[in-house]
Coordinates of C-alpha atoms in Angstrom, one line a residue:
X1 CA 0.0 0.0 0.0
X2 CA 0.8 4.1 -1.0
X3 CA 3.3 5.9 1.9
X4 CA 2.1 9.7 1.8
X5 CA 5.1 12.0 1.9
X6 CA 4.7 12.5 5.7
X7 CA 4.6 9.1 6.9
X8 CA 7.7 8.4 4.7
X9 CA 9.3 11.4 6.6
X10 CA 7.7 9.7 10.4
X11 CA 9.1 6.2 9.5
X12 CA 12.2 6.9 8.9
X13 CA 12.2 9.4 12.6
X14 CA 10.6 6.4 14.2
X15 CA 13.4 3.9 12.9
X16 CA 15.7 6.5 14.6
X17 CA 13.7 6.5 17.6
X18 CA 13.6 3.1 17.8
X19 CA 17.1 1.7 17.5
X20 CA 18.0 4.5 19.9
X21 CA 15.3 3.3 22.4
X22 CA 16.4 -0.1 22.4
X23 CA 20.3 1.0 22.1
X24 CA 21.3 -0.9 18.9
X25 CA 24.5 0.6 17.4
X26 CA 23.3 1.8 13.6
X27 CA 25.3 4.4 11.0
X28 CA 23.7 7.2 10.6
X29 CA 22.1 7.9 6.8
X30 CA 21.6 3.7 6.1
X31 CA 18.8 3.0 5.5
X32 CA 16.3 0.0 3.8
X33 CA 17.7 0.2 0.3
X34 CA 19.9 -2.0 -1.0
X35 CA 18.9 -5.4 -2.6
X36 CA 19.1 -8.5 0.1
X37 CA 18.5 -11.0 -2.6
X38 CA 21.8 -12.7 -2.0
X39 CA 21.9 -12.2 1.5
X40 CA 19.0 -14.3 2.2
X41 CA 20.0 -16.8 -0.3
X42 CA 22.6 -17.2 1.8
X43 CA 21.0 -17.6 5.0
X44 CA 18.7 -19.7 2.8
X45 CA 21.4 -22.3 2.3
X46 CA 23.0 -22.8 6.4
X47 CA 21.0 -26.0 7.3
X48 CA 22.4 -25.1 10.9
X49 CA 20.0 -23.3 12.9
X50 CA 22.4 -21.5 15.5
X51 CA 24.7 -21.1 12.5
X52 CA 22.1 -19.1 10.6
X53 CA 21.2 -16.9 14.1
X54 CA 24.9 -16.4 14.1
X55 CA 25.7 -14.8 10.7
X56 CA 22.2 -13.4 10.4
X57 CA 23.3 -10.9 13.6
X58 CA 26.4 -10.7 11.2
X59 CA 24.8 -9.5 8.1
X60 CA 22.3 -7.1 10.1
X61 CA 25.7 -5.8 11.8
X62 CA 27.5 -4.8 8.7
X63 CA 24.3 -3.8 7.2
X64 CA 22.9 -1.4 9.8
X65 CA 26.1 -0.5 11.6
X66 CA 28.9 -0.9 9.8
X67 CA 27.1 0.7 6.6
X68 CA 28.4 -1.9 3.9
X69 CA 27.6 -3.0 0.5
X70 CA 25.8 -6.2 1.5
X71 CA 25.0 -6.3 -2.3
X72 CA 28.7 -7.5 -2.7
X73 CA 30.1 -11.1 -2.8
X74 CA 32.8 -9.9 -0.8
X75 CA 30.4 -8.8 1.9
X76 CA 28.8 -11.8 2.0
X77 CA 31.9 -14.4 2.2
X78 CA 33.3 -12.5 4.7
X79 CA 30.3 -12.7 6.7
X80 CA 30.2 -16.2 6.4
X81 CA 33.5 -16.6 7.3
X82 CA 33.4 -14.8 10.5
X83 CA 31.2 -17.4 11.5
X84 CA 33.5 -20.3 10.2
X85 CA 31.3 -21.5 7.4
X86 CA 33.6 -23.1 4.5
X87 CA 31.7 -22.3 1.5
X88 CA 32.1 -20.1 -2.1
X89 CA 29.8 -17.3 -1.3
X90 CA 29.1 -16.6 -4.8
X91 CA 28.5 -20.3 -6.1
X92 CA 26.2 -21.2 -2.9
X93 CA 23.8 -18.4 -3.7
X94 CA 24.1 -19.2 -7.5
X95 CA 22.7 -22.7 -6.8
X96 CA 19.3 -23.5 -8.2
X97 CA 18.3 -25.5 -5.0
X98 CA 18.8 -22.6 -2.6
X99 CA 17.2 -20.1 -4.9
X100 CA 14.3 -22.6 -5.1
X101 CA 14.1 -22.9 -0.9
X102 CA 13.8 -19.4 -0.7
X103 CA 10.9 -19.2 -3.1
X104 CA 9.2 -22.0 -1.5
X105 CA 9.9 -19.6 1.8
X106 CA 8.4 -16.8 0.4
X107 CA 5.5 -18.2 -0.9
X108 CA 4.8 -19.9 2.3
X109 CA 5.1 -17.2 4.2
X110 CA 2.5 -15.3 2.0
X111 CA -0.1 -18.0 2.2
X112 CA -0.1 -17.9 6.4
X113 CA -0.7 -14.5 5.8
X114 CA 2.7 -12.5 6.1
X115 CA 3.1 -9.2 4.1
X116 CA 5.9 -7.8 5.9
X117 CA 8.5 -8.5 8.3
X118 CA 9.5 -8.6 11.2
X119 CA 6.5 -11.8 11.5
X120 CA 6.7 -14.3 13.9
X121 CA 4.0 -17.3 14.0
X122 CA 3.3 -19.1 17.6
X123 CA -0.1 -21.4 17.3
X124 CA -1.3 -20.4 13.6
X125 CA -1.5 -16.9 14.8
X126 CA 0.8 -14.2 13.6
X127 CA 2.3 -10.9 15.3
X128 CA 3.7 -8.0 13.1
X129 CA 6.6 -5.8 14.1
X130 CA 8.9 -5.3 16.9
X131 CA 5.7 -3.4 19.2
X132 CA 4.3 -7.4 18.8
X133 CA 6.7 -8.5 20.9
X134 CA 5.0 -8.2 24.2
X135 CA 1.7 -9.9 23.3
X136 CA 3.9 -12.8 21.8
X137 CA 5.7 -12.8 25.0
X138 CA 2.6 -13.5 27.1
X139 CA 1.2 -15.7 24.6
X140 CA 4.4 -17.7 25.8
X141 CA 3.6 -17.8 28.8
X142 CA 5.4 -14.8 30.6
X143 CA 3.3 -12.8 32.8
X144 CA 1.8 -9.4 31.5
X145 CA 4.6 -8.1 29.5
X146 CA 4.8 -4.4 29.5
X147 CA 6.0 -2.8 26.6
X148 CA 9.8 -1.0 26.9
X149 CA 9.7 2.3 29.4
X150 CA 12.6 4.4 30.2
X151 CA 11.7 6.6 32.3
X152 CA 9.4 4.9 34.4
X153 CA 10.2 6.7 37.5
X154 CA 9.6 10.1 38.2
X155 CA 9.5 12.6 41.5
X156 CA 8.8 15.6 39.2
X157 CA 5.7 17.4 39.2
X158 CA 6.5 19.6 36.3
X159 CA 3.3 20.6 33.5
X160 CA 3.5 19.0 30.4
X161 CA 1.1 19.2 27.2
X162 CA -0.3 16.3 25.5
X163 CA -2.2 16.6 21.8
X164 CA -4.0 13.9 21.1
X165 CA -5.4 13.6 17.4
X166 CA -8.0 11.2 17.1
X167 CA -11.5 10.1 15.2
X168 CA -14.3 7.8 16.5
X169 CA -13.9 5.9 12.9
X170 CA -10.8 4.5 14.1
X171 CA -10.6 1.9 16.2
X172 CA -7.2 2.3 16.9
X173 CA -7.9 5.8 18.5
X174 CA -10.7 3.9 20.3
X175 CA -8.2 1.8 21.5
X176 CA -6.1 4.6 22.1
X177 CA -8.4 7.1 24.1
X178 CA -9.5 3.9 26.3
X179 CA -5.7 3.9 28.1
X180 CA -5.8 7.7 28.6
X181 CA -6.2 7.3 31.8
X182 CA -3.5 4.1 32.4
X183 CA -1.2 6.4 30.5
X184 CA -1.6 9.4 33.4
X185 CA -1.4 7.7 36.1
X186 CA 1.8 5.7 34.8
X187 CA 3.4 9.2 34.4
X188 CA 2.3 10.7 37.9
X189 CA 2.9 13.1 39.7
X190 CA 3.8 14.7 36.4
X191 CA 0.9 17.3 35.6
X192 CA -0.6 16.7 32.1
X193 CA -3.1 18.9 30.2
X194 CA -4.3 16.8 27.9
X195 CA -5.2 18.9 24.7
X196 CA -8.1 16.9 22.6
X197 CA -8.2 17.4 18.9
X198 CA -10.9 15.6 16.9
X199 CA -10.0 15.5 13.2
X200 CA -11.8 14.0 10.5
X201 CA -9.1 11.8 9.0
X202 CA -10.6 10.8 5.9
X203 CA -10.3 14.3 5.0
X204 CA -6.5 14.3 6.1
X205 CA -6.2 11.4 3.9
X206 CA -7.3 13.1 1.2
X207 CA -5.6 16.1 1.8
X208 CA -2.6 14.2 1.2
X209 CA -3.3 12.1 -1.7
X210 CA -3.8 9.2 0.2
X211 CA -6.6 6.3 0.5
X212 CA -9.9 7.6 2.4
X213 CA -9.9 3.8 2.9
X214 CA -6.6 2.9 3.5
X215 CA -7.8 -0.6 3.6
X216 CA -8.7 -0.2 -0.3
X217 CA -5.1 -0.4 -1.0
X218 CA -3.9 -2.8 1.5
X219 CA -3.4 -6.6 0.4
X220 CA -5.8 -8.7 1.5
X221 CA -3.6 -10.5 4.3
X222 CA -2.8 -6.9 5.9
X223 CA -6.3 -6.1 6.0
X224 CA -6.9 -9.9 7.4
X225 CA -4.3 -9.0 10.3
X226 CA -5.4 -5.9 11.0
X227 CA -8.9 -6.6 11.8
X228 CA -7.9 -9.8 14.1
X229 CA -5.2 -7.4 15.5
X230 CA -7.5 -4.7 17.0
X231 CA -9.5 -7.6 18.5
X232 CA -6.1 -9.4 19.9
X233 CA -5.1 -6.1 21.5
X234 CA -8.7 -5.4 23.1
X235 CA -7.8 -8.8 24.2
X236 CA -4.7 -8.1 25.5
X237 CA -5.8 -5.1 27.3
X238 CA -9.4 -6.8 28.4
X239 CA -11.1 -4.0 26.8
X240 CA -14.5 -5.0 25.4
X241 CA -14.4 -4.7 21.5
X242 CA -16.6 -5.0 18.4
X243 CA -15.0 -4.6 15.0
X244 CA -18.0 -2.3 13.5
X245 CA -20.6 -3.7 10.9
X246 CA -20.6 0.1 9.6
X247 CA -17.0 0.3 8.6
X248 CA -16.1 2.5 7.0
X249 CA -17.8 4.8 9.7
X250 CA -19.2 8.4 8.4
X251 CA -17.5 10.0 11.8
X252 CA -18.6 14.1 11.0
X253 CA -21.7 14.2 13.4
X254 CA -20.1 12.5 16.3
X255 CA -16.8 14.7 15.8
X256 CA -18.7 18.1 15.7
X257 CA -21.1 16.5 18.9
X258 CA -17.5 16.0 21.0
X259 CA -16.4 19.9 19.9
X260 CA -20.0 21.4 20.9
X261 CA -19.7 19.7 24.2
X262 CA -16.6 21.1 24.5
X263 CA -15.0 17.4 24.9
X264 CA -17.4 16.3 27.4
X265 CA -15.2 13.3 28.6
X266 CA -18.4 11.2 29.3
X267 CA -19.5 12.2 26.1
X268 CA -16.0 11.1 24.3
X269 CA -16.2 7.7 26.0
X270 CA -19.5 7.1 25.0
X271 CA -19.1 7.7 21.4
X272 CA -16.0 5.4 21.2
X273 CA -18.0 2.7 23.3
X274 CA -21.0 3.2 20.5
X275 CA -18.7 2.7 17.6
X276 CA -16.5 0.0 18.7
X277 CA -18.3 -1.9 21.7
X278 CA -21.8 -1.3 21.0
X279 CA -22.2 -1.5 17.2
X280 CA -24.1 1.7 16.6
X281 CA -24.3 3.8 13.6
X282 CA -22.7 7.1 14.5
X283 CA -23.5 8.8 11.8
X284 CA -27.1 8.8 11.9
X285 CA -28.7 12.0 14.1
X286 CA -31.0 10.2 16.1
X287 CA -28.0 7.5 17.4
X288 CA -25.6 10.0 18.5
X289 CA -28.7 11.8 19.9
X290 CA -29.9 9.3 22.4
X291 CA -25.6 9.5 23.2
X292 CA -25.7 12.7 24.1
X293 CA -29.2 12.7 26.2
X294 CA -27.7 9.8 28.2
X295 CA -24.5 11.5 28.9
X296 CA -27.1 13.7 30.8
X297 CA -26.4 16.6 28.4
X298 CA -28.8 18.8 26.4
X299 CA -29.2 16.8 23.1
X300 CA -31.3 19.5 21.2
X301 CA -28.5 21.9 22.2
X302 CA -25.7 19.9 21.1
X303 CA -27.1 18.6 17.9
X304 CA -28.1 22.0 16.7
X305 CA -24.3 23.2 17.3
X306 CA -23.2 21.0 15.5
X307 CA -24.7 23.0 12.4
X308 CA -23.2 25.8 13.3
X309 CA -20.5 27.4 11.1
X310 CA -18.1 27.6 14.4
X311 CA -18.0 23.8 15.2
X312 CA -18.0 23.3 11.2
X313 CA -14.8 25.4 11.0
X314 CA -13.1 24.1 14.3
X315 CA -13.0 20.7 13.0
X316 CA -11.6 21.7 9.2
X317 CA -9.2 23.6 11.0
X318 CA -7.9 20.8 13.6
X319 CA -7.4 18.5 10.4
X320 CA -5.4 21.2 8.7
X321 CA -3.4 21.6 12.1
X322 CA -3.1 17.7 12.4
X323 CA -1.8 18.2 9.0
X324 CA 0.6 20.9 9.5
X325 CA 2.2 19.1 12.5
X326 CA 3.1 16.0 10.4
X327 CA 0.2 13.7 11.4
X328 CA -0.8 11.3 8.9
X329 CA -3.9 9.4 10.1
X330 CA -4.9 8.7 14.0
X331 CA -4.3 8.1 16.4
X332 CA -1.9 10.7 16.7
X333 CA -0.2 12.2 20.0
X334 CA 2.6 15.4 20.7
X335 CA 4.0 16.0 23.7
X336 CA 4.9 20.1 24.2
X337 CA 4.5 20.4 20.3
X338 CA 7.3 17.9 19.5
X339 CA 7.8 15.2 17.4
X340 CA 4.3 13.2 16.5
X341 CA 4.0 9.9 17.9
X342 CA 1.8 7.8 15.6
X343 CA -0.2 4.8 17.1
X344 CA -2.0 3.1 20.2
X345 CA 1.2 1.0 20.3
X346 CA 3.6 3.5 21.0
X347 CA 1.8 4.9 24.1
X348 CA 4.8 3.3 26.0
X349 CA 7.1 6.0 23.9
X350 CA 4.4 9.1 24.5
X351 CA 4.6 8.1 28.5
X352 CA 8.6 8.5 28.3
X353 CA 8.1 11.5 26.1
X354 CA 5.8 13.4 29.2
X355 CA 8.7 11.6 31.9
X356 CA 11.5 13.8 29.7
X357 CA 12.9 11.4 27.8
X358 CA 15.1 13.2 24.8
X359 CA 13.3 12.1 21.4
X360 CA 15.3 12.1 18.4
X361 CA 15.8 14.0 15.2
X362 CA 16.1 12.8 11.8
X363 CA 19.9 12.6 12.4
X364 CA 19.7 10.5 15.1
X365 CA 20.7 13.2 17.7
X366 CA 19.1 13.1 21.0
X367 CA 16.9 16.2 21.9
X368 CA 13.5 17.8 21.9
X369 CA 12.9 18.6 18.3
X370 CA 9.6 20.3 16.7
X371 CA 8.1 18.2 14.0
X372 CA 9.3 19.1 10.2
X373 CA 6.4 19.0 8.4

């Protein structure tokens, strides 16, 4: 599926943030784009399995920190002979048989559903990307596995200011908004003024030339994951969820309802719960009406502000702000107008962010930075 220009900008920030997060030594400037073909041929071809762990930390080594030309032969056989392998690099990966295995790899791998990697597969079930790690972990076994903090202790009682970009159409900001409250309490005594901004992200997606449906131009199997994703972390975090019967939802009524109420936390909740634990239709009138009325709040009031050209004109000009700050779809969070942070999965990042932890910048230098976009 399409990157947009600003989330090719964010991923390659967020690889930054991550290897620095979890301290593995990289060279600044390399990034995903030389040709592995060979490389994986050659993994392809150690029947060993401790062998193949050994010079696959190798070849990432050289690759990511040492900056080399893994597209060379020379790369390769020296890689392989760091790890005491006697074997002609360039005939191995030459060999029909091993380019055949890694076929047969490849095509397996697609028919269980991968599209991307890092994938592992425990019980038939799959988990995407590094921030997949903790659920696999407790699948295992382990106890509640957090995901990585570190700043996790504080005695400060210092003000910080959190954005959060978010629409009820997404479940991911449902899932999101629901650990609000975990995340400020994880962070306390910090003082944190949480700053809501509804934004109607189809129209951000549009606005920069993406998908409405970004699911339109997913493959199948990403779609596939995604939907049994959003259930396994509602799982995961015990939350109650229902994958909507009215996706794609037409979010404008509910998003104007949470601006005329002037984010009426009771209000919020309840139009997440409706969406994504109830199965209503929030965007017909009379739905988010009865919402509203049993959030003890004045329905006729609220729904008759939500026609007014003020509420119409805050939320085109949150999405334009969301926009201007380098968000690319929700949810979305910024902590003192920094760098974004993009997903319900990195709310272990956003509580390090509010603890002071020094982000990064697209170099890779540890500070504070404002977003770029």
């Amino acid at each position: 599926d399409p990157m947009s220009h600003p989330k090719r900008v964010y991923s390659a920030l967020e690889l930054a943030r991550t290897l620095k997060r979890y301290r593995v030594p990289y060279k600044e400037g390399v990034g995903p784009t030389q040709r592995t073909l060979n490389a994986m041929r050659l993994l392809t071809a150690v029947p060993d399995q401790n062998t193949r762990v050994q010079l696959a930390h190798k070849l990432f080594h050289m690759y990511w920190y040492e900056g080399r030309d893994m597209t060379l032969t020379s790369s390769l056989q020296e890689a392989a002979d760091s790890v005491r392998m006697t074997m002609d690099v360039g005939s191995t990966v030459g060999e029909e048989g091993v380019k055949e295995t890694l076929k047969n790899n490849t095509d397996s791998a697609a028919e269980m559903g991968v599209f991307g990697v890092p994938t592992f597969q425990l019980d038939g079930k799959l988990f995407f990307g590094v921030d997949s790690i903790p659920r696999l972990a407790t699948k295992l076994g382990s106890t509640y596995v957090q995901p990585l903090r570190l700043c996790s202790h504080t005695t400060s009682s210092r003000k910080v200011k959190l954005t959060f970009y978010y629409d009820y159409s997404s479940p991911w900001s449902f899932l999101a908004f629901s650990q609000l409250q975990q995340v400020l309490r994880n962070v306390s005594p910090i003082q944190v003024n949480v700053e809501f901004v509804p934004v109607l992200v189809g129209a951000l997606f549009r606005s920069l030339n993406a998908p409405i449906v970004p699911a339109t131009a997913m493959p199948p199997a990403k779609v596939a994951y995604y939907m049994t994703n959003a259930l396994d972390t509602s799982e995961h975090l015990k939350l109650p969820f229902t994958y909507s019967s009215h996706f794609p939802l037409k979010s404008v009524l509910a998003l104007r309802a949470d601006i005329a109420s002037g984010h009426n936390i009771k209000l919020m909740t309840s139009l997440f719960s409706a969406a994504w634990q109830r199965d209503l239709d929030i965007s017909k009138q009379e739905v988010v009406s009865d919402i509203v009325r049993e959030c003890g709040l004045n329905s006729s009031d609220i729904l008759a502000s939500t026609q007014t050209e003020p509420v119409k004109t805050q939320l085109k000009a949150n999405t334009e702000r969301a926009k201007a700050c380098g968000a690319f779809g929700v949810p979305t969070f910024q902590v003192d107008d920094g760098m974004v942070v993009w997903g319900q999965d990195r709310l272990n990042v956003v509580e390090d962010l509010l603890c002071g932890w020094p982000d990064v910048d697209g170099m890779g230098e540890s500070h504070s930075v404002k977003s770029k976009l």
